[in-house]
């Protein structure tokens, strides 16, 4: 049974940093792509960052240079280091996985965690 459990969200001020974690189980972590998506109030879910089995990374334009995704295969955990946070980063952040990296980016066939709230005040 695939399980993705996010943690690390919270309330911070603009310019602060925050690190999200996602612990995975129920599949062979090392061969799956992992990613983060987010959904802000009143908006559709959007892609944030992803990392492949070979540790190739891809970021959405709004977070490039500020966010870093990484994975630790022995721990079956993916991280999202968020720096220089802005109010527009406020959203529920969801962890996702898929065996095909390209399909992971599309988001239509992913397994999902329940999400963790990130709120950035000004």
Coordinates of C-alpha atoms in Angstrom, one line a residue:
X1 CA 0.0 0.0 0.0
X2 CA 1.5 3.3 -1.1
X3 CA 1.8 5.8 1.7
X4 CA 3.2 9.4 1.5
X5 CA 3.3 11.4 4.7
X6 CA 4.3 15.1 4.6
X7 CA 5.6 17.1 7.6
X8 CA 7.3 20.4 8.3
X9 CA 4.7 23.0 7.3
X10 CA 4.0 26.0 9.4
X11 CA 3.5 29.7 9.7
X12 CA 6.5 31.9 8.8
X13 CA 7.3 35.4 7.7
X14 CA 8.3 36.5 4.3
X15 CA 12.0 35.9 3.8
X16 CA 12.2 33.0 6.1
X17 CA 13.1 29.4 5.3
X18 CA 11.3 26.1 5.8
X19 CA 12.0 22.5 5.1
X20 CA 9.3 20.0 4.2
X21 CA 9.8 16.2 4.4
X22 CA 7.9 13.3 2.9
X23 CA 8.3 9.8 4.2
X24 CA 7.3 7.1 1.6
X25 CA 6.4 3.4 1.9
X26 CA 4.6 0.7 0.0
X27 CA 6.8 0.8 -3.2
X28 CA 10.5 0.6 -4.2
X29 CA 11.4 4.2 -3.4
X30 CA 14.7 4.2 -5.3
X31 CA 13.2 3.6 -8.7
X32 CA 10.3 6.1 -8.5
X33 CA 10.3 9.7 -9.3
X34 CA 9.2 12.0 -6.4
X35 CA 7.8 15.4 -6.4
X36 CA 6.0 18.3 -4.7
X37 CA 2.9 20.1 -5.8
X38 CA 0.9 22.9 -4.1
X39 CA -2.5 24.3 -4.0
X40 CA -3.3 27.8 -2.8
X41 CA -6.7 29.0 -1.6
X42 CA -9.0 29.4 -4.6
X43 CA -6.5 28.1 -7.1
X44 CA -5.7 24.9 -8.9
X45 CA -3.0 22.5 -7.9
X46 CA 0.3 23.3 -9.5
X47 CA 3.7 21.6 -9.9
X48 CA 6.5 22.8 -7.7
X49 CA 9.5 20.5 -8.0
X50 CA 10.5 16.9 -8.9
X51 CA 13.5 14.6 -8.7
X52 CA 14.0 11.4 -10.7
X53 CA 15.5 8.1 -9.7
X54 CA 18.9 9.3 -11.0
X55 CA 18.5 12.6 -9.0
X56 CA 17.8 14.8 -12.0
X57 CA 15.7 17.7 -10.8
X58 CA 13.1 20.0 -12.3
X59 CA 11.5 23.2 -10.9
X60 CA 8.6 25.4 -11.7
X61 CA 9.7 28.9 -12.7
X62 CA 8.3 30.7 -9.6
X63 CA 10.5 28.7 -7.2
X64 CA 13.7 28.4 -9.2
X65 CA 16.7 29.6 -7.2
X66 CA 14.7 29.5 -3.9
X67 CA 13.6 25.9 -3.5
X68 CA 15.7 22.7 -3.5
X69 CA 14.4 19.2 -3.8
X70 CA 16.5 16.2 -2.6
X71 CA 16.0 12.6 -1.8
X72 CA 17.5 10.1 0.6
X73 CA 16.9 6.6 -0.7
X74 CA 17.9 4.7 2.5
X75 CA 15.4 6.7 4.5
X76 CA 12.8 6.6 1.7
X77 CA 12.4 10.4 2.2
X78 CA 12.1 13.3 -0.1
X79 CA 12.8 16.9 1.1
X80 CA 11.9 20.4 -0.1
X81 CA 14.1 23.1 1.2
X82 CA 12.3 26.5 0.8
X83 CA 14.3 29.7 1.1
X84 CA 13.3 33.4 0.7
X85 CA 9.7 32.5 1.2
X86 CA 7.0 34.9 -0.2
X87 CA 3.4 35.3 0.6
X88 CA 2.5 33.8 -2.8
X89 CA 4.1 30.6 -1.6
X90 CA 1.2 30.1 0.8
X91 CA -0.5 26.8 0.0
X92 CA -1.0 23.2 1.0
X93 CA 2.0 21.3 -0.2
X94 CA 1.5 17.7 -1.4
X95 CA 4.1 15.0 -1.9
X96 CA 3.7 12.8 -5.0
X97 CA 5.2 9.8 -6.6
X98 CA 5.1 7.9 -10.0
X99 CA 7.3 5.2 -11.6
X100 CA 7.5 7.4 -14.8
X101 CA 9.2 10.7 -14.3
X102 CA 7.4 12.4 -17.2
X103 CA 4.0 11.3 -16.0
X104 CA 4.9 12.5 -12.5
X105 CA 5.4 16.0 -13.8
X106 CA 1.9 15.9 -15.4
X107 CA 0.3 15.0 -12.0
X108 CA -2.7 13.1 -13.4
X109 CA -1.7 9.6 -12.4
X110 CA 0.3 10.2 -9.2
X111 CA -0.1 8.8 -5.7
X112 CA -0.5 11.6 -3.2
X113 CA 0.1 12.5 0.4
X114 CA -2.5 14.4 2.4
X115 CA -0.5 17.6 2.4
X116 CA 1.0 20.0 4.8
X117 CA 0.1 23.7 5.2
X118 CA 2.6 26.4 4.6
X119 CA 1.6 30.0 5.4
X120 CA 3.9 33.0 4.7
X121 CA 2.9 36.3 6.2
X122 CA 4.2 39.7 5.1

